[in-house]
Amino acid sequence: MIETIYVEEVIKNHPRTKFILKKFKKSRIILIDKYGEIFNKRNQNFRIQKSNPCLILAHKKDGFVLPAPEGFGIGSSKNFYFSHMYNCIYDCRYCFLQGMYSSANYVIFVNFEDFDIAIKKIIEKNVNTKLTFFSGYDCDSLAFENVTGFAKHILSIFKTYTQIEIEFRTKSIQKQPFFSLKPMKNVILAYSLMPELMSNSLDNKAPSISRRISVISELASKGWKIGLRFDPLIHGENWKELYKELLENIYNNISTDCLHSVSFGTLRFPKRMFKDIFKLYPNEPLFTSPLSLNNKMISYNIEIEEEMTSYCKNLSLRYINEDQIFKCSI
Amino acid sequence: MNNLKIKKSSIRLVIALKEEAQVILNYFRLKPVNEKTIYPIYKNEEETHWLIISGIGRSNAAASTAYLYSYSKASIYTSWINIGIAGSDKGNYGDLYLVDKISTYQRKTSTYPSTMPKATLPKMHLFTSDIPISDYTSYELIDMEGSAFFDIASKLTSKEFICLMKVISDGPKNDIKEMTKSKISNLIKVNLFKIIDVVSYYERISEAEFLIIDKPELFNDIKSKWHFSATQSFKLETLLRRIENFCNKKDIEKIIKNCETSSSVINVLNLKIKNNLVNWSKF
Ligand code: SF4
């Protein structure tokens, strides 16, 4: 239940604002000038807000599509990302958003059409280049789909540009709009996964791994392209057994023909961000892990990272080809 | 900002008039402090709850909030609460409201206080004016202190620890000129239990924060045995917080027992973390 919704005055009559507000009939609506008045204020307590976040409906002015950070790609020569939303309804303990924003409130930008224009511009500027767009870098791309309808909206562009890839990265078990549409070869539904035991402790409020796998298998059997994102890889007692069980479970339960790509990413926090997140949750089990400062990043040491990545990669190679495997290194 | 280590909740109340404050003073057993102060200040025996009578108007509200902060050595996890009467023609006489938006003549932009989650109390937009307003039609709630209180309190803590509550005392049907001291007291009195309910939420969040920032159990013990620089102290605190999750006090004491310097304490604790294999089935 969202108790309060802040709405920017300029978009109070936008059809999408009205569409979203209809879903929250009991919420208190407060008109504001700019979303930054609420979202960017420094004196906010992220942890307390996270237990009862407000929603902010806003108009995005610029920066609709941005180049993806290096190390984020899955084989294309150019990668871009866009976020129609800031923050997430889940509360993963390793999430970088909790160290990036001072507010845990959700911001939804309702002017989706401006994202369309920006995406098309980039596509037209990069003819003959293999492009991938990533939806939802600053949020989970599908977790709030039943409220925003963004995925459904943005898919229409990629129906026209069938050579351009789009990845929706998610932990949600949201099947729509995909379940009722004909599969599109250039759309990748990418699921973040880790062993259930670790996920139970770290992926707060997110659907369980077994439910995610069952949705993956349903969408794969419908013909949608699936991405598996083991990112971040989490260390701990019996990690090898846990990852073996997870990987085998997935590869044995989904048709590998539908697998677009698999990527492995390591747990990394910029030093400053780690400090902020640690301050928020000093008693979290994740921070009892052997994390230390390496190259201005807080991470497992390189031997652990390499051992975990190559172990999972070797296991995966029994089921998929090497060119389907990527390392996520941001 | 002061950052006192206080385990109990920490509450500061800023109230314009003695008549508004009286029932609250009684309920929390707040007594005047034993010295002459610029504004009348009251506190309880445990010194967890403090109240200041600010007087009317924005300057008084701002000055008294800042004064109470430094006088009572409040922390960043102290909750700040403003309670008072307000005019309105939108709500009912005698009803209590939480404030979630504040505007003034002076500023173009509004400010947006948080309100406690799952509150059953209704919420309203407050307009803080420097002069009494007799035309109630343009605003939901009208007072003379709220915005200044919020502006100063926002500099002392995060907005989740600030609350404004207003009881409707005047409006088109209840002339402000007919307000008496006893009427004011009574308006607060009939809402006392609702007010206490809200205050207790702010007590809980303040207490929870203090527990989180509380130093690890062995921190002071270890610091008394070796000499730690400021940077080392910070490292020690962080390491202890992490280790305490999987290692008991006795084991920690055992592994550092033979250390000769503070650096070797830190090295030993670092090694303990480095070798820890998290048992995820425990969490
Ligand atoms: S699902 Fe992704 S964006 Fe959401 S909290 Fe988890 S890591 Fe963050």
Coordinates of C-alpha atoms and ligand atoms in Angstrom, one line a residue:
Chain A
M1 CA 0.0 0.0 0.0
I2 CA 1.4 3.4 -1.0
E3 CA 0.1 6.0 1.4
T4 CA 1.3 9.1 -0.3
I5 CA 1.8 10.0 -3.9
Y6 CA 3.6 13.2 -4.9
V7 CA 2.6 14.4 -8.3
E8 CA 4.5 17.1 -10.3
E9 CA 2.1 19.9 -11.1
V10 CA 3.1 19.8 -14.8
I11 CA 2.0 16.2 -15.3
K12 CA -1.0 16.2 -13.1
N13 CA -3.3 15.9 -16.1
H14 CA -1.1 13.6 -18.1
P15 CA -3.1 10.5 -19.1
R16 CA -0.5 8.2 -17.7
T17 CA -0.6 10.0 -14.4
K18 CA -4.3 9.5 -14.3
F19 CA -3.9 5.8 -15.3
I20 CA -1.4 5.2 -12.4
L21 CA -3.4 7.2 -9.8
K22 CA -6.5 5.1 -10.6
K23 CA -4.6 2.1 -9.1
F24 CA -4.1 3.9 -5.8
K25 CA -7.5 5.2 -4.9
K26 CA -6.8 5.4 -1.2
S27 CA -3.5 7.2 -1.4
R28 CA -3.1 10.8 -0.4
I29 CA -2.1 12.9 -3.5
I30 CA 0.2 15.9 -2.9
L31 CA 1.1 18.3 -5.7
I32 CA 4.7 19.3 -6.0
D33 CA 6.7 21.5 -8.3
K34 CA 9.7 19.3 -9.0
Y35 CA 10.4 15.7 -7.9
G36 CA 13.9 16.8 -6.7
E37 CA 12.2 18.7 -3.8
I38 CA 11.3 15.4 -2.3
F39 CA 13.8 12.9 -3.8
N40 CA 17.1 14.8 -3.8
K41 CA 16.9 16.3 -0.3
R42 CA 19.9 15.2 1.8
N43 CA 18.2 14.9 5.2
Q44 CA 16.4 11.6 4.6
N45 CA 16.8 8.3 6.3
F46 CA 16.8 5.7 3.5
R47 CA 16.2 2.7 5.8
I48 CA 13.2 4.2 7.5
Q49 CA 11.8 5.3 4.1
K50 CA 12.3 1.9 2.6
S51 CA 9.8 0.4 5.1
N52 CA 7.1 2.7 3.8
P53 CA 8.0 4.3 0.5
C54 CA 6.0 7.0 -1.2
L55 CA 5.5 7.3 -4.9
I56 CA 6.5 10.3 -7.0
L57 CA 5.1 10.9 -10.4
A58 CA 7.4 13.1 -12.4
H59 CA 8.3 14.5 -15.8
K60 CA 11.9 13.6 -17.0
K61 CA 13.5 16.5 -18.8
D62 CA 16.7 15.0 -20.2
G63 CA 19.1 12.1 -20.1
F64 CA 16.5 9.6 -21.3
V65 CA 19.1 7.2 -22.8
L66 CA 22.7 6.9 -21.7
P67 CA 25.7 4.8 -22.7
A68 CA 25.9 1.8 -20.4
P69 CA 28.9 1.5 -18.2
E70 CA 31.7 -0.5 -19.6
G71 CA 31.5 -4.2 -18.7
F72 CA 27.7 -4.2 -18.9
G73 CA 27.3 -5.6 -22.3
I74 CA 26.3 -9.0 -23.7
G75 CA 28.0 -9.0 -27.1
S76 CA 26.9 -5.8 -28.8
S77 CA 29.4 -3.2 -29.9
K78 CA 27.3 -0.4 -28.3
N79 CA 25.2 -0.6 -25.2
F80 CA 22.8 2.0 -23.8
Y81 CA 20.4 2.1 -20.8
F82 CA 17.3 3.9 -19.8
S83 CA 15.3 4.1 -16.6
H84 CA 11.7 5.1 -16.5
M85 CA 11.9 4.7 -12.7
Y86 CA 14.3 5.3 -9.8
N87 CA 14.4 2.9 -7.0
C88 CA 12.9 -0.5 -6.5
I89 CA 10.1 -2.3 -4.7
Y90 CA 12.6 -5.0 -3.6
D91 CA 15.3 -4.5 -1.0
C92 CA 18.3 -6.5 -1.9
R93 CA 21.1 -6.0 0.6
Y94 CA 23.8 -5.6 -2.1
C95 CA 21.8 -3.2 -4.2
F96 CA 23.8 -0.1 -5.3
L97 CA 20.6 2.0 -5.3
Q98 CA 20.7 2.2 -1.5
G99 CA 24.1 3.8 -1.6
M100 CA 23.2 6.0 -4.6
Y101 CA 20.1 7.8 -3.6
S102 CA 19.3 9.6 -0.4
S103 CA 15.6 8.7 -0.8
A104 CA 14.0 5.3 -1.0
N105 CA 10.8 6.7 -2.5
Y106 CA 9.9 5.5 -6.0
V107 CA 10.0 8.0 -8.9
I108 CA 8.2 7.1 -12.1
F109 CA 8.7 9.3 -15.1
V110 CA 5.4 9.4 -17.0
N111 CA 6.6 10.9 -20.3
F112 CA 7.4 7.5 -21.9
E113 CA 7.2 9.0 -25.3
D114 CA 10.3 11.1 -24.8
F115 CA 12.2 7.8 -24.1
D116 CA 10.8 6.5 -27.5
I117 CA 12.2 9.6 -29.3
A118 CA 15.6 9.3 -27.6
I119 CA 15.9 5.5 -28.4
K120 CA 14.9 6.1 -32.0
K121 CA 17.5 8.8 -32.4
I122 CA 20.3 6.6 -31.2
I123 CA 19.2 3.7 -33.4
E124 CA 19.1 6.0 -36.4
K125 CA 22.5 7.5 -35.6
N126 CA 24.0 4.0 -35.3
V127 CA 22.9 2.2 -38.5
N128 CA 25.0 -0.9 -39.1
T129 CA 26.1 -1.1 -35.5
K130 CA 25.0 -3.9 -33.2
L131 CA 23.1 -2.2 -30.4
T132 CA 21.7 -3.4 -27.1
F133 CA 19.5 -1.3 -24.8
F134 CA 19.1 -2.2 -21.2
S135 CA 15.8 -1.2 -19.5
G136 CA 15.8 -0.3 -15.9
Y137 CA 19.3 0.3 -14.7
D138 CA 18.1 2.4 -11.8
C139 CA 15.2 0.1 -10.8
D140 CA 14.1 -3.5 -11.5
S141 CA 12.8 -3.3 -15.1
L142 CA 9.6 -5.3 -14.5
A143 CA 8.8 -5.4 -10.8
F144 CA 6.4 -2.4 -11.1
E145 CA 5.1 -3.3 -14.6
N146 CA 1.5 -3.7 -13.4
V147 CA 1.6 -0.1 -12.3
T148 CA 3.6 1.6 -15.0
G149 CA 3.1 -0.5 -18.1
F150 CA 6.5 0.7 -19.3
A151 CA 7.7 -2.6 -20.8
K152 CA 4.5 -3.0 -22.8
H153 CA 4.9 0.5 -24.1
I154 CA 8.6 0.3 -25.0
L155 CA 8.3 -3.1 -26.7
S156 CA 6.5 -1.4 -29.6
I157 CA 9.7 0.3 -30.7
F158 CA 11.6 -3.0 -30.8
K159 CA 8.9 -4.6 -32.9
T160 CA 9.9 -2.1 -35.6
Y161 CA 13.6 -2.4 -35.1
T162 CA 14.0 -6.1 -35.0
Q163 CA 17.8 -6.0 -35.3
I164 CA 18.2 -4.0 -32.1
E165 CA 18.3 -5.9 -28.8
I166 CA 16.6 -4.9 -25.6
E167 CA 17.2 -6.5 -22.3
F168 CA 14.8 -6.3 -19.4
R169 CA 16.7 -7.3 -16.2
T170 CA 14.6 -8.4 -13.3
K171 CA 13.9 -10.5 -10.2
S172 CA 10.2 -10.2 -10.6
I173 CA 7.8 -13.0 -11.6
Q174 CA 5.8 -10.5 -13.7
K175 CA 4.8 -12.5 -16.8
Q176 CA 2.9 -9.7 -18.6
P177 CA 3.1 -8.3 -21.2
F178 CA 5.3 -11.1 -22.5
F179 CA 3.0 -14.0 -21.9
S180 CA 0.2 -12.6 -24.0
L181 CA 2.5 -11.5 -26.9
K182 CA 4.2 -13.4 -29.7
P183 CA 7.9 -13.9 -28.7
M184 CA 10.3 -11.4 -30.2
K185 CA 13.8 -12.5 -31.1
N186 CA 15.5 -9.3 -30.1
V187 CA 14.0 -9.1 -26.6
I188 CA 15.9 -10.7 -23.7
L189 CA 14.3 -11.3 -20.4
A190 CA 17.2 -11.5 -18.1
Y191 CA 16.8 -12.9 -14.6
S192 CA 19.1 -12.2 -11.7
L193 CA 19.7 -15.4 -9.7
M194 CA 21.7 -16.8 -6.8
P195 CA 21.3 -19.9 -4.7
E196 CA 18.0 -19.9 -2.8
L197 CA 19.7 -20.0 0.6
M198 CA 21.6 -16.8 -0.1
S199 CA 18.7 -15.2 -1.8
N200 CA 16.5 -15.8 1.2
S201 CA 18.8 -13.7 3.3
L202 CA 19.8 -11.1 0.7
D203 CA 16.9 -10.5 -1.8
N204 CA 14.5 -9.0 0.6
K205 CA 10.9 -8.7 -0.6
A206 CA 11.9 -10.3 -4.0
P207 CA 10.2 -13.5 -5.3
S208 CA 11.9 -16.7 -4.3
I209 CA 14.4 -18.3 -6.7
S210 CA 12.1 -21.3 -7.3
R211 CA 9.3 -19.0 -8.4
R212 CA 11.7 -17.0 -10.6
I213 CA 12.8 -20.3 -12.2
S214 CA 9.3 -21.5 -12.8
V215 CA 8.4 -18.2 -14.6
I216 CA 11.7 -18.4 -16.6
S217 CA 10.7 -21.9 -17.7
E218 CA 7.2 -20.8 -18.7
L219 CA 8.4 -17.8 -20.7
A220 CA 11.2 -19.9 -22.3
S221 CA 8.7 -22.6 -23.4
K222 CA 6.6 -19.8 -25.0
G223 CA 9.7 -19.0 -27.0
W224 CA 11.0 -15.8 -25.3
K225 CA 14.8 -15.4 -25.2
I226 CA 16.2 -15.8 -21.7
G227 CA 19.2 -14.2 -20.1
L228 CA 20.6 -15.7 -16.8
R229 CA 22.4 -13.2 -14.7
F230 CA 24.4 -14.6 -11.8
D231 CA 25.2 -11.2 -10.5
P232 CA 26.5 -10.8 -7.9
L233 CA 28.1 -14.2 -7.1
I234 CA 27.9 -14.6 -3.4
H235 CA 30.6 -16.4 -1.4
G236 CA 30.0 -18.5 1.7
E237 CA 30.0 -22.0 3.2
N238 CA 29.3 -24.7 0.6
W239 CA 29.1 -22.1 -2.2
K240 CA 30.2 -24.7 -4.8
E241 CA 27.4 -27.1 -3.9
L242 CA 24.9 -24.3 -3.8
Y243 CA 25.8 -22.9 -7.2
K244 CA 26.1 -26.4 -8.7
E245 CA 22.6 -27.2 -7.5
L246 CA 21.2 -23.9 -8.8
L247 CA 22.9 -24.0 -12.2
E248 CA 21.9 -27.7 -12.8
N249 CA 18.4 -27.0 -11.7
I250 CA 18.0 -24.1 -14.2
Y251 CA 19.8 -25.8 -17.2
N252 CA 17.7 -29.0 -16.6
N253 CA 14.5 -27.0 -16.4
I254 CA 14.6 -24.7 -19.3
S255 CA 15.2 -25.4 -22.9
T256 CA 18.7 -24.2 -23.6
D257 CA 17.6 -23.2 -27.2
C258 CA 15.9 -20.2 -25.5
L259 CA 19.0 -19.2 -23.7
H260 CA 20.3 -16.0 -25.1
S261 CA 23.2 -15.4 -22.7
V262 CA 24.6 -16.1 -19.3
S263 CA 26.6 -13.7 -17.3
F264 CA 28.5 -13.8 -14.1
G265 CA 29.2 -10.7 -12.0
T266 CA 31.2 -10.2 -8.9
L267 CA 30.1 -8.4 -5.7
R268 CA 31.6 -4.9 -5.8
F269 CA 30.9 -1.6 -4.1
P270 CA 32.7 1.7 -4.6
K271 CA 34.4 2.5 -1.3
R272 CA 32.1 5.4 -0.5
M273 CA 29.0 3.5 -1.4
F274 CA 30.0 0.6 0.8
K275 CA 30.5 3.0 3.7
D276 CA 27.0 4.4 3.2
I277 CA 25.3 0.9 2.9
F278 CA 27.3 -0.4 5.9
K279 CA 26.1 2.5 7.9
L280 CA 22.5 1.7 7.0
Y281 CA 22.8 -2.0 7.8
P282 CA 25.8 -2.7 10.0
N283 CA 24.5 -6.0 11.2
E284 CA 23.9 -7.6 7.9
P285 CA 25.4 -11.0 7.3
L286 CA 26.7 -9.9 3.9
F287 CA 29.1 -7.6 5.6
T288 CA 30.6 -10.5 7.6
S289 CA 31.9 -11.8 4.3
P290 CA 35.6 -11.6 3.5
L291 CA 35.3 -8.2 1.7
S292 CA 38.2 -5.9 1.5
L293 CA 39.4 -2.8 -0.4
N294 CA 40.9 -3.7 -3.8
N295 CA 41.5 -1.0 -6.4
K296 CA 39.2 1.5 -4.7
M297 CA 36.4 -1.1 -4.6
I298 CA 35.2 -3.2 -1.7
S299 CA 35.0 -6.7 -3.0
Y300 CA 36.0 -10.3 -2.4
N301 CA 39.7 -10.8 -3.1
I302 CA 40.6 -11.6 -6.7
E303 CA 41.3 -15.2 -6.0
I304 CA 37.8 -15.7 -4.6
E305 CA 36.3 -13.8 -7.6
E306 CA 38.2 -15.8 -10.1
E307 CA 37.5 -19.1 -8.5
M308 CA 33.8 -18.5 -8.3
T309 CA 33.5 -17.1 -11.9
S310 CA 35.5 -20.0 -13.5
Y311 CA 33.7 -22.6 -11.4
C312 CA 30.3 -21.4 -12.5
K313 CA 31.5 -20.8 -16.1
N314 CA 32.9 -24.4 -16.4
L315 CA 29.7 -25.9 -15.0
S316 CA 27.7 -23.8 -17.5
L317 CA 29.8 -24.9 -20.4
R318 CA 28.4 -28.4 -20.1
Y319 CA 25.1 -26.9 -21.2
I320 CA 25.8 -23.9 -23.3
N321 CA 28.5 -22.5 -25.7
E322 CA 31.3 -20.3 -24.6
D323 CA 30.1 -17.4 -26.8
Q324 CA 26.9 -17.2 -24.8
I325 CA 28.8 -16.5 -21.6
F326 CA 29.8 -13.0 -20.5
K327 CA 31.5 -11.5 -17.5
C328 CA 29.7 -8.5 -16.0
S329 CA 32.4 -6.3 -14.5
I330 CA 31.0 -3.0 -13.3
Chain B
M1 CA 25.9 17.8 14.9
N2 CA 26.1 16.3 18.4
N3 CA 26.2 12.6 18.4
L4 CA 25.6 11.4 21.9
K5 CA 25.4 7.8 22.8
I6 CA 21.9 7.5 24.3
K7 CA 20.2 4.1 24.4
K8 CA 16.7 5.3 25.2
S9 CA 14.5 7.2 22.9
S10 CA 15.1 10.9 22.5
I11 CA 12.2 13.3 22.0
R12 CA 12.1 17.1 21.7
L13 CA 8.7 18.9 21.8
V14 CA 8.4 22.5 20.5
I15 CA 5.1 24.1 21.5
A16 CA 4.1 27.8 21.2
L17 CA 1.9 28.3 24.3
K18 CA 2.0 27.1 27.9
E19 CA -1.8 26.3 27.6
E20 CA -1.1 24.0 24.7
A21 CA 1.8 22.3 26.5
Q22 CA 0.2 21.8 29.9
V23 CA -1.4 18.4 29.5
I24 CA 1.7 17.1 27.7
L25 CA 3.9 18.4 30.5
N26 CA 1.7 16.5 32.9
Y27 CA 1.6 13.3 30.9
F28 CA 5.3 13.0 30.4
R29 CA 6.1 14.3 33.9
L30 CA 8.2 17.1 32.6
K31 CA 9.7 19.5 35.1
P32 CA 11.2 23.0 34.5
V33 CA 15.0 22.8 34.2
N34 CA 16.9 24.2 37.2
E35 CA 18.3 27.3 35.6
K36 CA 17.3 30.4 33.9
T37 CA 16.9 29.8 30.2
I38 CA 16.0 32.1 27.2
Y39 CA 12.8 30.1 26.6
P40 CA 11.0 28.0 29.3
I41 CA 12.4 24.4 29.1
Y42 CA 11.1 21.3 30.7
K43 CA 12.5 17.7 30.9
N44 CA 11.7 14.4 32.4
E45 CA 13.9 12.7 35.0
E46 CA 15.6 10.4 32.5
E47 CA 16.4 13.4 30.3
T48 CA 14.9 11.6 27.3
H49 CA 12.0 14.0 26.7
W50 CA 12.4 17.7 26.6
L51 CA 9.8 20.4 25.9
I52 CA 10.3 24.1 25.1
I53 CA 7.7 26.8 25.1
S54 CA 8.6 28.8 22.0
G55 CA 6.0 31.6 22.1
I56 CA 4.1 32.8 19.0
G57 CA 5.6 33.3 15.6
R58 CA 8.1 32.0 13.2
S59 CA 11.2 33.7 14.7
N60 CA 10.4 32.3 18.1
A61 CA 9.8 28.8 16.7
A62 CA 13.1 28.9 14.8
A63 CA 15.1 30.3 17.7
S64 CA 13.6 28.1 20.3
T65 CA 14.1 24.9 18.3
A66 CA 17.8 25.7 17.7
Y67 CA 18.1 26.7 21.4
L68 CA 16.6 23.4 22.6
Y69 CA 18.8 21.4 20.3
S70 CA 22.0 22.8 21.8
Y71 CA 20.7 23.1 25.4
S72 CA 19.5 19.5 25.6
K73 CA 22.4 18.1 23.5
A74 CA 20.0 16.5 21.1
S75 CA 21.4 13.9 18.6
I76 CA 20.8 13.3 14.9
Y77 CA 18.5 10.5 16.0
T78 CA 16.4 12.7 18.2
S79 CA 12.7 13.0 17.1
W80 CA 11.4 16.6 16.9
I81 CA 7.7 17.2 17.4
N82 CA 5.7 20.4 17.0
I83 CA 2.2 20.4 18.5
G84 CA -0.2 23.3 18.4
I85 CA -3.5 24.7 17.5
A86 CA -4.4 25.9 14.0
G87 CA -7.1 27.6 12.0
S88 CA -9.1 25.9 9.3
D89 CA -12.3 25.9 7.4
K90 CA -11.7 22.5 5.9
G91 CA -11.6 20.2 8.9
N92 CA -13.7 19.9 12.1
Y93 CA -13.2 22.0 15.2
G94 CA -11.2 20.0 17.7
D95 CA -9.8 17.4 15.3
L96 CA -6.1 16.5 15.2
Y97 CA -4.2 16.5 11.9
L98 CA -0.8 15.5 10.8
V99 CA 1.0 18.0 8.5
D100 CA 2.5 16.7 5.2
K101 CA 3.1 19.9 3.3
I102 CA 4.0 23.4 4.4
S103 CA 3.9 26.7 2.6
T104 CA 4.5 30.3 3.5
Y105 CA 4.2 33.7 1.9
Q106 CA 8.0 34.1 2.0
R107 CA 9.0 31.1 0.0
K108 CA 7.8 30.1 -3.5
T109 CA 8.5 26.4 -2.9
S110 CA 6.8 24.3 -0.2
T111 CA 8.4 21.8 2.1
Y112 CA 7.2 18.2 2.7
P113 CA 7.4 16.7 6.1
S114 CA 7.1 12.9 6.3
T115 CA 4.3 11.5 8.4
M116 CA 4.3 8.3 10.4
P117 CA 3.4 5.2 8.4
K118 CA -0.1 3.7 8.8
A119 CA -1.4 6.7 10.7
T120 CA -5.1 6.7 11.1
L121 CA -5.0 10.5 11.7
P122 CA -6.0 12.7 8.7
K123 CA -3.3 14.8 7.0
M124 CA -3.4 18.4 5.8
H125 CA -1.4 21.1 4.1
L126 CA -0.2 23.8 6.5
F127 CA 0.2 27.4 5.7
T128 CA 2.4 29.3 8.2
S129 CA 1.7 33.0 8.3
D130 CA 3.4 35.9 10.2
I131 CA 0.1 37.6 10.9
P132 CA -3.2 36.1 12.0
I133 CA -5.4 35.3 9.0
S134 CA -9.2 35.7 9.1
D135 CA -9.9 34.4 5.6
Y136 CA -9.6 30.7 5.9
T137 CA -10.7 29.8 2.4
S138 CA -7.4 29.5 0.7
Y139 CA -5.7 27.1 3.0
E140 CA -6.3 23.8 4.8
L141 CA -4.6 24.6 8.0
I142 CA -3.1 27.9 9.2
D143 CA -0.6 28.5 12.0
M144 CA 2.2 30.9 12.9
E145 CA 5.1 28.6 13.7
G146 CA 5.1 25.3 11.7
S147 CA 7.3 26.2 8.7
A148 CA 10.1 27.7 10.9
F149 CA 10.1 24.8 13.2
F150 CA 10.4 22.4 10.3
D151 CA 13.1 24.4 8.6
I152 CA 15.3 24.3 11.6
A153 CA 14.5 20.7 12.7
S154 CA 15.4 19.6 9.2
K155 CA 18.9 20.8 9.7
L156 CA 19.2 18.8 13.0
T157 CA 17.9 15.5 11.9
S158 CA 16.4 13.6 8.9
K159 CA 12.8 14.4 8.0
E160 CA 11.6 11.0 9.1
F161 CA 12.3 12.2 12.7
I162 CA 10.2 15.3 12.4
C163 CA 6.5 15.6 13.0
L164 CA 3.9 18.4 13.1
M165 CA 0.5 17.9 14.6
K166 CA -2.2 20.5 14.7
V167 CA -5.6 20.7 16.4
I168 CA -8.2 22.8 14.7
S169 CA -9.1 25.7 17.1
D170 CA -10.6 28.4 14.9
G171 CA -12.3 28.9 11.6
P172 CA -15.3 30.7 10.1
K173 CA -17.6 29.2 12.7
N174 CA -15.2 29.5 15.7
D175 CA -14.0 33.0 15.9
I176 CA -10.3 33.3 16.9
K177 CA -11.2 36.2 19.2
E178 CA -13.3 33.8 21.4
M179 CA -10.4 31.6 22.1
T180 CA -9.5 31.3 25.8
K181 CA -6.7 29.7 27.7
S182 CA -8.9 26.9 29.0
K183 CA -10.4 26.3 25.5
I184 CA -6.9 25.8 24.2
S185 CA -5.9 23.5 27.0
N186 CA -9.0 21.5 26.5
L187 CA -8.5 21.1 22.7
I188 CA -5.1 19.4 23.4
K189 CA -6.5 17.4 26.3
V190 CA -9.2 15.7 24.2
N191 CA -6.6 14.7 21.7
L192 CA -4.0 13.6 24.3
F193 CA -4.2 9.9 23.6
K194 CA -3.9 10.4 19.8
I195 CA -0.9 12.7 20.4
I196 CA 0.7 10.1 22.7
D197 CA 0.2 7.5 20.1
V198 CA 2.1 9.5 17.5
V199 CA 4.8 10.4 20.0
S200 CA 5.3 6.8 20.8
Y201 CA 6.0 6.0 17.1
Y202 CA 8.8 8.7 17.2
E203 CA 10.1 7.2 20.5
R204 CA 10.4 3.8 18.8
I205 CA 12.2 5.0 15.7
S206 CA 14.6 7.1 17.7
E207 CA 15.4 4.2 20.0
A208 CA 15.9 1.8 17.1
E209 CA 18.4 4.2 15.5
F210 CA 20.3 4.5 18.8
L211 CA 20.5 0.7 19.0
I212 CA 21.9 0.5 15.5
I213 CA 24.6 3.1 16.0
D214 CA 25.5 1.8 19.5
K215 CA 29.2 0.9 19.7
P216 CA 30.0 -2.8 19.5
E217 CA 30.1 -4.5 22.9
L218 CA 33.9 -4.9 23.0
F219 CA 34.8 -1.6 21.5
N220 CA 35.5 0.4 24.7
D221 CA 37.1 -2.6 26.4
I222 CA 39.6 -3.0 23.5
K223 CA 40.2 0.7 23.3
S224 CA 41.1 0.9 26.9
K225 CA 43.8 -1.8 26.5
W226 CA 45.6 -0.5 23.3
H227 CA 46.1 3.0 21.9
F228 CA 44.1 3.5 18.7
S229 CA 44.4 6.6 16.5
A230 CA 41.1 8.1 15.2
T231 CA 41.4 6.2 11.9
Q232 CA 42.2 3.0 13.7
S233 CA 39.3 3.5 16.0
F234 CA 37.0 3.7 13.1
K235 CA 38.5 0.5 11.6
L236 CA 38.2 -1.3 14.9
E237 CA 34.5 -0.3 15.2
T238 CA 33.7 -1.5 11.7
L239 CA 35.6 -4.8 12.1
L240 CA 33.9 -5.5 15.5
R241 CA 30.5 -4.8 14.0
R242 CA 31.2 -7.3 11.3
I243 CA 32.8 -10.0 13.5
E244 CA 30.2 -9.8 16.2
N245 CA 27.7 -11.3 13.8
F246 CA 29.5 -14.6 13.7
C247 CA 31.9 -14.7 16.6
N248 CA 31.1 -14.4 20.3
K249 CA 32.7 -12.0 22.8
K250 CA 34.9 -14.7 24.3
D251 CA 36.3 -15.9 21.0
I252 CA 37.1 -12.3 20.0
E253 CA 38.9 -11.7 23.3
K254 CA 40.9 -14.9 22.8
I255 CA 42.2 -14.1 19.4
I256 CA 43.4 -10.6 20.3
K257 CA 44.8 -11.5 23.7
N258 CA 48.4 -11.7 22.6
C259 CA 48.4 -8.7 20.4
E260 CA 51.1 -6.1 21.4
T261 CA 49.9 -3.2 19.4
S262 CA 46.7 -1.7 18.1
S263 CA 47.8 -2.5 14.5
S264 CA 48.2 -6.1 15.3
V265 CA 44.7 -6.1 16.9
I266 CA 43.4 -4.8 13.6
N267 CA 45.4 -7.2 11.6
V268 CA 44.1 -10.2 13.6
L269 CA 40.5 -9.0 13.3
N270 CA 41.0 -8.5 9.6
L271 CA 42.3 -12.0 9.2
K272 CA 39.3 -13.3 11.0
I273 CA 37.0 -11.6 8.5
K274 CA 39.2 -12.7 5.6
N275 CA 38.8 -16.4 6.6
N276 CA 35.1 -16.2 7.4
L277 CA 32.8 -18.5 5.3
V278 CA 29.3 -17.1 5.8
N279 CA 26.9 -19.8 6.8
W280 CA 23.9 -18.6 4.9
S281 CA 21.6 -21.2 6.4
K282 CA 21.8 -19.3 9.7
F283 CA 20.4 -16.1 8.4
Ligands
SF4_1 S1 16.0 -6.1 -7.7 FE1 17.7 -5.0 -8.4 S2 17.2 -2.9 -8.3 FE2 15.7 -4.0 -7.0 S3 16.6 -3.9 -4.9 FE3 17.3 -5.8 -5.9 S4 19.3 -5.3 -6.8 FE4 18.2 -3.4 -6.4

